[in-house]
Every structure is written in C-alpha cells, then in structure tokens.
Short mmCIF file of C-alpha atoms (C1' of nucleotides) in Angstrom, two decimals:
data_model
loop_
_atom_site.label_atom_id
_atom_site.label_comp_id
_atom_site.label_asym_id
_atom_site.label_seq_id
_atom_site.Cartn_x
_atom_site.Cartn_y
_atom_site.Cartn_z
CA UNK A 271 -8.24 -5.09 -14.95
CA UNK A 272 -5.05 -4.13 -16.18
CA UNK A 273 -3.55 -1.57 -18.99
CA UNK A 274 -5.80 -1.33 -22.58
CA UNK A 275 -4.60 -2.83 -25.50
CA UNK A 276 -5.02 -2.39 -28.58
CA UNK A 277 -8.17 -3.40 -30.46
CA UNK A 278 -8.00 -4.25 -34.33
CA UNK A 279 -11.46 -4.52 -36.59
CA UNK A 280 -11.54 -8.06 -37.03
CA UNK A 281 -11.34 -8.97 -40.97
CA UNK A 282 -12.59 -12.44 -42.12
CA UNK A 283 -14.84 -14.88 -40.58
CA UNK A 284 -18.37 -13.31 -39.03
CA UNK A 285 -18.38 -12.80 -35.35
CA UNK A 286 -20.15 -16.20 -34.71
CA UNK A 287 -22.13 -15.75 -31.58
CA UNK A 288 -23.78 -19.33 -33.07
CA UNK A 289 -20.19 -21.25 -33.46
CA UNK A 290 -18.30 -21.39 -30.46
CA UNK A 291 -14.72 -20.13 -30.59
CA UNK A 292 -13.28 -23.59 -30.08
CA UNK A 293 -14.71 -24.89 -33.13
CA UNK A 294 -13.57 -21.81 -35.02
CA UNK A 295 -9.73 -22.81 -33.31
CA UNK A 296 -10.50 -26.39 -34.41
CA UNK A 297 -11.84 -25.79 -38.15
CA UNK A 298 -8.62 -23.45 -38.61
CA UNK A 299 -6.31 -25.78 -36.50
CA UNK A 300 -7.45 -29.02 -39.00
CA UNK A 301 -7.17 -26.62 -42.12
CA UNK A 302 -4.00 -26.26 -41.75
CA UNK A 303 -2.99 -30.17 -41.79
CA UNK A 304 -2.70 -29.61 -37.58
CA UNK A 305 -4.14 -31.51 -34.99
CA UNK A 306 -6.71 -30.32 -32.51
CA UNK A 307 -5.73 -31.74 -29.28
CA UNK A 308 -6.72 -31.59 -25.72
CA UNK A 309 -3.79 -29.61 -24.59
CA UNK A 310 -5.27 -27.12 -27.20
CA UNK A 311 -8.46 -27.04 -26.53
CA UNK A 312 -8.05 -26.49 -22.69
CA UNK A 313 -5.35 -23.51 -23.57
CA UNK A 314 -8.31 -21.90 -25.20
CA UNK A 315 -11.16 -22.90 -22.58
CA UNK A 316 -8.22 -21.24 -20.06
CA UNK A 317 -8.00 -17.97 -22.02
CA UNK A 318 -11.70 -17.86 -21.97
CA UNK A 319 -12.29 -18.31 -18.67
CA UNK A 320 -10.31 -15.52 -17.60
CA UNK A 321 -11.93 -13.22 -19.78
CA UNK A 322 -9.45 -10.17 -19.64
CA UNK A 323 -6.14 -9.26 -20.17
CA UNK A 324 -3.22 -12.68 -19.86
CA UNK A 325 0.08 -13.22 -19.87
CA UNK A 326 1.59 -16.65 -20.82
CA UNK A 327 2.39 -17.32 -16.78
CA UNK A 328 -1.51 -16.39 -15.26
CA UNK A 329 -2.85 -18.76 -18.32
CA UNK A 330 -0.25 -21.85 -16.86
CA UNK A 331 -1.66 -21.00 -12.95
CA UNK A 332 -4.95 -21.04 -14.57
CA UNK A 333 -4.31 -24.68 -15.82
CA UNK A 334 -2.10 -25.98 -12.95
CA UNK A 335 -5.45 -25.66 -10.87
CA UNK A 336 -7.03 -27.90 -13.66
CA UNK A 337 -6.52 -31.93 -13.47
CA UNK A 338 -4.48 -32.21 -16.47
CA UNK A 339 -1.59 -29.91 -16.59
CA UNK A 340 0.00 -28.30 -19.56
CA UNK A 341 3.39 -27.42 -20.04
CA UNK A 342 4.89 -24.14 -20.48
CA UNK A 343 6.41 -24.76 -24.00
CA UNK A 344 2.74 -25.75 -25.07
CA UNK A 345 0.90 -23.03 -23.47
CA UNK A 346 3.34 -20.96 -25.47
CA UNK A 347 2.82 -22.27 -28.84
CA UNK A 348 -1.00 -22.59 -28.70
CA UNK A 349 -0.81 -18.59 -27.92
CA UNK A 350 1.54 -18.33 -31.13
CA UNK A 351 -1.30 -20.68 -32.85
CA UNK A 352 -4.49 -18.54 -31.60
CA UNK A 353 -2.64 -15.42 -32.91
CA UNK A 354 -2.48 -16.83 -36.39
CA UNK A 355 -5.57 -17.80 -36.17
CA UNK A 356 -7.17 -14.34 -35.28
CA UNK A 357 -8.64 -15.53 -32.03
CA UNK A 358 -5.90 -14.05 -29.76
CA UNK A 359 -3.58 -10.81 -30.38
CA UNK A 360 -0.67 -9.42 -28.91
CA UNK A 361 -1.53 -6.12 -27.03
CA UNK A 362 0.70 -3.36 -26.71
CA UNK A 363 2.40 -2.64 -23.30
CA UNK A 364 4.88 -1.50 -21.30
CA UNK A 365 5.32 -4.55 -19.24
CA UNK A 366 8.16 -6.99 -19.37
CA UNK A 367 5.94 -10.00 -19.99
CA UNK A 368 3.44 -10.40 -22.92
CA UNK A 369 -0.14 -9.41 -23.02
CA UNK A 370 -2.62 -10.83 -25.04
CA UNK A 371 -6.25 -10.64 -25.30
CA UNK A 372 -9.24 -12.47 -27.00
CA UNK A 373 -10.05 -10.52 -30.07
CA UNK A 374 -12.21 -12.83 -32.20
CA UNK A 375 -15.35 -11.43 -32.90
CA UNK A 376 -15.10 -8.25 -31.51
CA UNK A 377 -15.39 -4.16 -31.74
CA UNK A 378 -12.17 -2.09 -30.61
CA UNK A 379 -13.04 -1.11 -27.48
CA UNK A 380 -11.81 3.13 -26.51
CA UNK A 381 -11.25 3.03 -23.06
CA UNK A 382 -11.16 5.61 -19.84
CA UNK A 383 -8.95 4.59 -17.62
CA UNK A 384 -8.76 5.63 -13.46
CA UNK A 385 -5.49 6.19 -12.74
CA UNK A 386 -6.18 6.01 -8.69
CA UNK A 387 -8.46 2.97 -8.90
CA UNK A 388 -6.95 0.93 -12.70
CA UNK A 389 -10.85 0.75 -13.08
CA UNK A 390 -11.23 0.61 -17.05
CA UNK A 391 -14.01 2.31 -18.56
CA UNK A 392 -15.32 0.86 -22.51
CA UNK A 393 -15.95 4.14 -24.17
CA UNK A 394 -17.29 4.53 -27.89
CA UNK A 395 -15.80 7.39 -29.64
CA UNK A 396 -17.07 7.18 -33.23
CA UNK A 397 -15.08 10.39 -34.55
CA UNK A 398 -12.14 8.35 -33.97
CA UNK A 399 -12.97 6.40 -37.24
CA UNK A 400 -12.60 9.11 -38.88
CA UNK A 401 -10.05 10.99 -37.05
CA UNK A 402 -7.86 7.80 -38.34
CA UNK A 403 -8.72 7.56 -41.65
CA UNK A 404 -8.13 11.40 -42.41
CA UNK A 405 -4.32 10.58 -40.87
CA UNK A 406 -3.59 8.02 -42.77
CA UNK A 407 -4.31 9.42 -45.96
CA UNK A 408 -2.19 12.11 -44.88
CA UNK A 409 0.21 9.51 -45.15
CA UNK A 410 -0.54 7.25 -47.80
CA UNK A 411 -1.83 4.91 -45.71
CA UNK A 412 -4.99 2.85 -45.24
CA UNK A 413 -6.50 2.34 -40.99
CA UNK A 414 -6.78 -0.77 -40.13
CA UNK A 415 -7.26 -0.30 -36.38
CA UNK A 416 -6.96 1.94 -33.70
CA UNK A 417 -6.23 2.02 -29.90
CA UNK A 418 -7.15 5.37 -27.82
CA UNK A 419 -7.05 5.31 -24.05
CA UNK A 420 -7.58 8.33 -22.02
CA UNK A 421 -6.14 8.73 -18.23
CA UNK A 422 -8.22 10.07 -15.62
CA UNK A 423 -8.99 10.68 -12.24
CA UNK A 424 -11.53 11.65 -9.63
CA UNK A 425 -11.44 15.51 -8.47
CA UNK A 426 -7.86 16.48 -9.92
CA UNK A 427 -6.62 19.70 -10.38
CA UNK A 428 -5.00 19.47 -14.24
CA UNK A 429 -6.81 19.89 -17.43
CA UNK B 61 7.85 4.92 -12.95
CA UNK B 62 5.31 2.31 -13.04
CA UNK B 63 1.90 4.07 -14.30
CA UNK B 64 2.67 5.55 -17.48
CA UNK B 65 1.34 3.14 -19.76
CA UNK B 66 1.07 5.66 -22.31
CA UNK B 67 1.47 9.66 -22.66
CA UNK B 68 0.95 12.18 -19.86
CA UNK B 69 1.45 15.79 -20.19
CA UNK B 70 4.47 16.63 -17.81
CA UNK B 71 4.12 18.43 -14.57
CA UNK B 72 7.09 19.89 -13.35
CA UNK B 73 9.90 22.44 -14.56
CA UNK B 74 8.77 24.60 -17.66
CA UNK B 75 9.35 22.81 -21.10
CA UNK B 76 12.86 25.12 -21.39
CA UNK B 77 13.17 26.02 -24.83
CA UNK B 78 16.24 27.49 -23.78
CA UNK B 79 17.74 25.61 -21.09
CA UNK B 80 19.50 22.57 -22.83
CA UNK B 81 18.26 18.73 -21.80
CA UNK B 82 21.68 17.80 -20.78
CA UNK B 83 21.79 20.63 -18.12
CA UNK B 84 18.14 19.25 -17.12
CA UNK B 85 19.67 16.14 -16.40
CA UNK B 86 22.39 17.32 -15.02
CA UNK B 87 20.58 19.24 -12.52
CA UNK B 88 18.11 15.71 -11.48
CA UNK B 89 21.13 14.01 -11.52
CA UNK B 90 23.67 15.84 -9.08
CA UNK B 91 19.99 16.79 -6.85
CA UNK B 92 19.87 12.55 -6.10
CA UNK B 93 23.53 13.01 -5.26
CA UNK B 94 24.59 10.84 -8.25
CA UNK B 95 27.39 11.86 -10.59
CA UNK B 96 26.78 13.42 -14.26
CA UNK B 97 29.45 11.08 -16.25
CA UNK B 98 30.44 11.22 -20.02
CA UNK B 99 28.98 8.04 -20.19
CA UNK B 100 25.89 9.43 -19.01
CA UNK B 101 25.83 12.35 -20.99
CA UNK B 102 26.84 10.50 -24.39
CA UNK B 103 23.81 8.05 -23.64
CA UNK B 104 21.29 11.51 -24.10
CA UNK B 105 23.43 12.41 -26.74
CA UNK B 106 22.52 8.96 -29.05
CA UNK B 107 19.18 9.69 -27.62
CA UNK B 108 18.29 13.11 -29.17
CA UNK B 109 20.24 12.41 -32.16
CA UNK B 110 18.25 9.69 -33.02
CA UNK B 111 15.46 11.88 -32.42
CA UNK B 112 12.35 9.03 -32.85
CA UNK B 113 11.41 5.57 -30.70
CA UNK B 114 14.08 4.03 -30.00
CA UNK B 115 15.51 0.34 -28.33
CA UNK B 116 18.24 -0.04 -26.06
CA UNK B 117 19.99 -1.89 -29.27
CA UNK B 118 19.69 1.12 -31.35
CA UNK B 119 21.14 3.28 -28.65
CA UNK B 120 24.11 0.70 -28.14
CA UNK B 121 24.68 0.65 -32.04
CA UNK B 122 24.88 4.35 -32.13
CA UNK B 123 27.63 4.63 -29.32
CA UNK B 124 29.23 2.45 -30.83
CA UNK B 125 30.15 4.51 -33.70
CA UNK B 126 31.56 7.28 -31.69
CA UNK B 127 35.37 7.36 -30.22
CA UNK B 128 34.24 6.18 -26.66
CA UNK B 129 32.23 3.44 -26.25
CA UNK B 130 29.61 2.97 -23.42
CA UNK B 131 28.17 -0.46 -22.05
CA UNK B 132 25.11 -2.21 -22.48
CA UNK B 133 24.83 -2.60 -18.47
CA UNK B 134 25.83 1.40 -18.87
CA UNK B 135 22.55 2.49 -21.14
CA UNK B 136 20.47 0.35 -19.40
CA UNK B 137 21.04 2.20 -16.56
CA UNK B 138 20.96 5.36 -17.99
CA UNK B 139 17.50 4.92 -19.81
CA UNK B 140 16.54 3.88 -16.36
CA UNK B 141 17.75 6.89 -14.70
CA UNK B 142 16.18 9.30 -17.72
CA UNK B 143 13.29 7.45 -16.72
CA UNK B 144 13.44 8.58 -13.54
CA UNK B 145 14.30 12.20 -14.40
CA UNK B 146 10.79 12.28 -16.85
CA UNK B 147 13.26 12.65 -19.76
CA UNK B 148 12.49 9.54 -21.36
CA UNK B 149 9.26 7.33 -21.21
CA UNK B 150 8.58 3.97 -22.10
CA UNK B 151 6.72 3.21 -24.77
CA UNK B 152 3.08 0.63 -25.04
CA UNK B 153 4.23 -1.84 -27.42
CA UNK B 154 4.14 -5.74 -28.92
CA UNK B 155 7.81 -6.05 -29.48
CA UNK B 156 10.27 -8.07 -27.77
CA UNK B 157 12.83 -5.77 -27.03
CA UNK B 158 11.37 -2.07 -24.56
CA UNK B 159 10.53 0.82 -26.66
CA UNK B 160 11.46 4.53 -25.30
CA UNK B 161 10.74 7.88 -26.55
CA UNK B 162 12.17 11.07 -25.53
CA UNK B 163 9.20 13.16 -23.50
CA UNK B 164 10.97 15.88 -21.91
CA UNK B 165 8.81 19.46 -22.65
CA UNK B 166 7.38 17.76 -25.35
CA UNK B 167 3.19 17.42 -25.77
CA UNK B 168 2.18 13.76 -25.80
CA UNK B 169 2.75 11.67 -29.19
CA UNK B 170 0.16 9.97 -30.81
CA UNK B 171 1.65 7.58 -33.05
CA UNK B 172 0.70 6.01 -36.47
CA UNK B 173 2.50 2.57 -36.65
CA UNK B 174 2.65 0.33 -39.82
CA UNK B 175 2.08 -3.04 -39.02
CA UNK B 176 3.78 -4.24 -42.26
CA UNK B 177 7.25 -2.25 -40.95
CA UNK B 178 6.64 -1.98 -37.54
CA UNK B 179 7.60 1.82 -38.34
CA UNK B 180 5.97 3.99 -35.85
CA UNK B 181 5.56 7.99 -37.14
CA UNK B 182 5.13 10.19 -34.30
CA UNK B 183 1.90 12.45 -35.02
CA UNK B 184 0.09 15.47 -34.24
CA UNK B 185 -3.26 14.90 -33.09
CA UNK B 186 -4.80 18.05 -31.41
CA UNK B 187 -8.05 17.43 -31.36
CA UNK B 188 -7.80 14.86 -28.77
CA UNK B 189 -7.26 16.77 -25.97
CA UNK B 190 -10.63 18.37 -25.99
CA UNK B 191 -11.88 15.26 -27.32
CA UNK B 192 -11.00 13.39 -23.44
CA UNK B 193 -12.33 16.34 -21.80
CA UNK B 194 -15.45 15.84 -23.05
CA UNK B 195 -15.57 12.24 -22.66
CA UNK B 196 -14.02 12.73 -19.17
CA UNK B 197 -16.24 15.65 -18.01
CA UNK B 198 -19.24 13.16 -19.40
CA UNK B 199 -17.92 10.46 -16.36
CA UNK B 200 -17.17 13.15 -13.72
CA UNK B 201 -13.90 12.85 -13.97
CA UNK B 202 -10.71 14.94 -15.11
CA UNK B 203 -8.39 13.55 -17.79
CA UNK B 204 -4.91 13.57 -16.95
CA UNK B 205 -3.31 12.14 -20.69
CA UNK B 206 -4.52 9.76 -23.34
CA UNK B 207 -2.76 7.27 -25.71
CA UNK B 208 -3.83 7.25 -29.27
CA UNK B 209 -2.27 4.55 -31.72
CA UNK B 210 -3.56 4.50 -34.88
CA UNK B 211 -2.57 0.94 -37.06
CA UNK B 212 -2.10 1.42 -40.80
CA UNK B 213 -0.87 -1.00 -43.73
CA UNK B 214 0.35 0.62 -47.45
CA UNK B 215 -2.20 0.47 -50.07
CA UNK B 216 -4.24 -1.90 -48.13
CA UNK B 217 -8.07 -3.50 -48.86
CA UNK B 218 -9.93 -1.97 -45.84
CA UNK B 219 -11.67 1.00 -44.17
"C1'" DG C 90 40.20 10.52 -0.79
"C1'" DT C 91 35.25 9.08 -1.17
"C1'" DC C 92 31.69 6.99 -2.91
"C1'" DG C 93 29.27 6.28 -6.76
"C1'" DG C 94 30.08 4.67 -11.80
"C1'" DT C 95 31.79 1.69 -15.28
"C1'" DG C 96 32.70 -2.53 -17.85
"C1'" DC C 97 32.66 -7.16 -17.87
"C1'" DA C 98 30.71 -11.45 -17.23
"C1'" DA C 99 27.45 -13.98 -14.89
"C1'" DA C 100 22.71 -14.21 -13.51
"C1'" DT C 101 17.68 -13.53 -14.42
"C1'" DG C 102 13.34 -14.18 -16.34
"C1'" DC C 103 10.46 -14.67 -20.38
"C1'" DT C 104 10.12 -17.22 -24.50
"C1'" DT C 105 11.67 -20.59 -27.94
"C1'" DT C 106 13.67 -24.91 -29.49
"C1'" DG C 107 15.71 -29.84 -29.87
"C1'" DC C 108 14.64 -34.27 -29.02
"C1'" DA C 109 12.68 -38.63 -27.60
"C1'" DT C 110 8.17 -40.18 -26.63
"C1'" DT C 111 3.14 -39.99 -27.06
"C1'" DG C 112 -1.12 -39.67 -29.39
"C1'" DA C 113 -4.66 -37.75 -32.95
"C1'" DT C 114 -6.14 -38.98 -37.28
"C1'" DA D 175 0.82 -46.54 -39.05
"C1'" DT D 176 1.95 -41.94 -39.71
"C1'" DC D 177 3.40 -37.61 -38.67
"C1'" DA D 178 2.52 -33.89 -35.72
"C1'" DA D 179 2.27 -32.64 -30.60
"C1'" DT D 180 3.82 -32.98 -26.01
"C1'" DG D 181 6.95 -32.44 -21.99
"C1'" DC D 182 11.23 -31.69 -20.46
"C1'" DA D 183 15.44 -29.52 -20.34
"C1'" DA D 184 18.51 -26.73 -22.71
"C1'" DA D 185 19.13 -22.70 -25.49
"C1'" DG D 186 18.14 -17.81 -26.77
"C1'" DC D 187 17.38 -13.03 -25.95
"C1'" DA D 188 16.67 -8.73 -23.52
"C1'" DT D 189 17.62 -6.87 -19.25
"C1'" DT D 190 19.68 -6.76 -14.57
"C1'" DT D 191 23.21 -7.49 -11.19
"C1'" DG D 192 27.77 -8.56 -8.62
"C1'" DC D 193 32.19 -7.17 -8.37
"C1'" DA D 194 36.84 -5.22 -9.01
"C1'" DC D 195 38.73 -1.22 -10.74
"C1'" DC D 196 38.15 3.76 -12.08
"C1'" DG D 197 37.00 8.54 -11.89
"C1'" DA D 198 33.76 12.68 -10.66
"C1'" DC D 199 33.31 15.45 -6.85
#
DNA sequence: GTCGGTGCAAATGCTTTGCATTGAT
DNA sequence: ATCAATGCAAAGCATTTGCACCGAC
C-alpha cells in the first residue's frame, strides 16, 4: 500500500454493484462518438486487477506480462479517458510520477496510516462531513469532497 | 525527506518567534559545512514573501523581478536544501509541477482547495488534533500528524 | 587559497503529441 | 468505407546534473 489519496463523493451514475465497470467505461466511451476497443478494455481489466494505488508505469508492467501488449502513449490516454469518465481520479501526492486510483462507485475512505510499517488503516470519521461543510461556508463555498489521513505509530513518545 | 506525505508537527529547535528563519538556515546550513550564499538567502526571501503554496515557477518569477537574478538549477537546489533543513515541505498534490509550503515553527495546514481554481487556502482546523488521538488511541497507536484537504467548488449543487 | 556554489546547457524521466497505419463500427 | 485508435518516435515540461568559472570562508 502506498500514500492515501484523496477520495471525492461520487456524483452521477449509482454505484452499480449489478453493471460491471467495463460496461459503465464502454456505455460512456460509445456516448461520446468513441470506440471501445481492446486496448481499452484491458487498460481497465489492468487497473482492476491491481486494486490499489497505480502509476501509469506499474499499469504498462502489469500489461507487458499479458499476451497482447499496450503501448505507453495508449495506456496514457485511456487513464486521461477513465478520468473523464469518473471511473479513475488523480490522487494527490508528493511523488514525481502520477497516482491514480479507482473511484467509481465508492465512499471516501479516512485513513490511519503506520508510519514504521506504510500499513493503511480505512477509518470512518463521520464528523468530518460536517467539520467540512461548516468550513466551507465560512468561505462561501460548497464541500464536495474531502481527504483526511492521520500518521501514526506503534509505542511513540509524541502526542 | 521521503515520508512526509503530508503535515507533521516539527520536532526539533523551538518555533523561534524571535530568532529570524534566515539565521535558522543559516545555522543548518554552515552545521553541513555548506556555504550561506545571497543566492541562497534571496531564494527564502521569494519564499516568505510569497507567504502561501508555492511552485518552483512562482519562486523563479519572483527573483526575477529583483536586481539579482538566481537560476532555475539554483532554486531547485535550494528548495531541496530547505527541505532538508525542515524549512520547507512538499506538498500532496495532482498538479504537474511540485508544490511546497513553508513549515518552519508553524502548526500543520489543513487546506481548503477549489477545484474550479486550483486555489488552495491554508486553514485552521483545531479540532483535528484531538480528533486523531482519539481515533489513534482507539487502534493502540500514537498519532504523529494528519493531512486534512477539504475540496470545495463556488456556489455549487451538492452537500 | 580552498572547496563548495553558481549559471548555463545538456541530460533525465514522465507525459503528450504527430503521423502513418490499423481496426471498430 | 469511414473515422477514430494504435504504436512508434519525437516533442514537451519539470527537474536534475555536468562542468567551467566564481566567490564565501
């Protein structure tokens, strides 16, 4: 597991547990006067797979092991495809490369993170909801999503 | 500087209300045996004149309007080096280009970003400290520092 | 006077794009 | 048959690095 993210509350479409996410890429793919292809289809089934945290390069490896390969350019513009379509998003980071994640269909996740072992913890933290809204309108501003990690470890001596 | 995906409260020399952030780098500086240049010192000027997140662009523009002018290999280095010193922290972002913030004797920002402007507002969220001692105290665990990003659109539909 | 620092330009490494060919519809 | 998609290689960016000269100590 690697560092959070941040999760958005998914607007449109219901979660689907019925439709599977590749004919929810397809539908939106064909909507939009595109064609579904293979290459497509198997950047998805990739992403997935891996169910966690990607960047661009670990999604190629992923299909280099497979019998058709992919190339980099496509990998990169089915990612930039899946964002627009809601299934994928762009996670926040202080890495060089990208992160994304699969968001379709999902809650924002809090999470506790170990510092001495990267394990990462889901955590629900309802007040946060609120916390958020009650900022924004300090603002002028309406939520739309939150991300809240918190940094821990076994035993320490701080806090 | 590798773990800090997000904010940690500082360890280390007292937040020095007094004692001026040039002189603290000064000090980390000359105590690796490295040299405390103009270039150096103009770099932390830009910095806490700018006074929010900032990119290494922003920092180059800034320079650029003074007399003396300091290289892009020059403030990369120097970010690097107040990196180092636990003056300046990278930032979790989606952007392209690295986002810093300054960090030295300050508490840890919670920020409330507008994904329309990409205009992130440095906030006060006090409540969160006790809130990840409870949730880390729940796990058996002791929280060293959090990350809270709240995402927020102007006059928006939701939440 | 010594090293380390600086600026420049070249090199990297991730991501995007142009183009000729291929393939989904 | 059409028009978008693919793969490749080249181009774009942000960031890093090599090197000759410069300057803090």
């Amino acid at each position: 597991m690697d560092l959070p993210a941040s999760q958005f509350e998914r607007e449109g479409p219901a979660p689907s547990i019925i439709e599977p996410l590749c004919a929810v890429f397809r539908r939106k793919i064909r909507s939009d006067g595109l064609k579904y292809t293979p290459e497509r289809a198997r950047v998805l089934d990739a992403i997935i797979e891996l169910d966690r945290l990607f960047e661009a390069d670990e999604l190629l490896d992923t299909l280099r092991r497979g019998d058709h390969r992919v190339s980099k350019a496509t990998v990169y513009r089915t990612i930039r495809l899946l964002q627009d379509a809601g299934i994928v998003q762009r996670v926040l980071s202080d890495r060089d490369q990208a992160q994304y994640q699969l968001v379709y269909g999902t809650k924002p996740h809090d999470l506790l993170i170990r510092l001495d072992t990267r394990e990462a913890i889901a955590i629900d933290v309802p007040e946060l909801v609120e916390l958020r809204q009650r900022i924004c309108r300090e603002h002028g501003l309406v939520a739309q999503g939150h991300s809240f990690q918190v940094y821990a470890l076994k035993g320490a001596i701080a806090d």
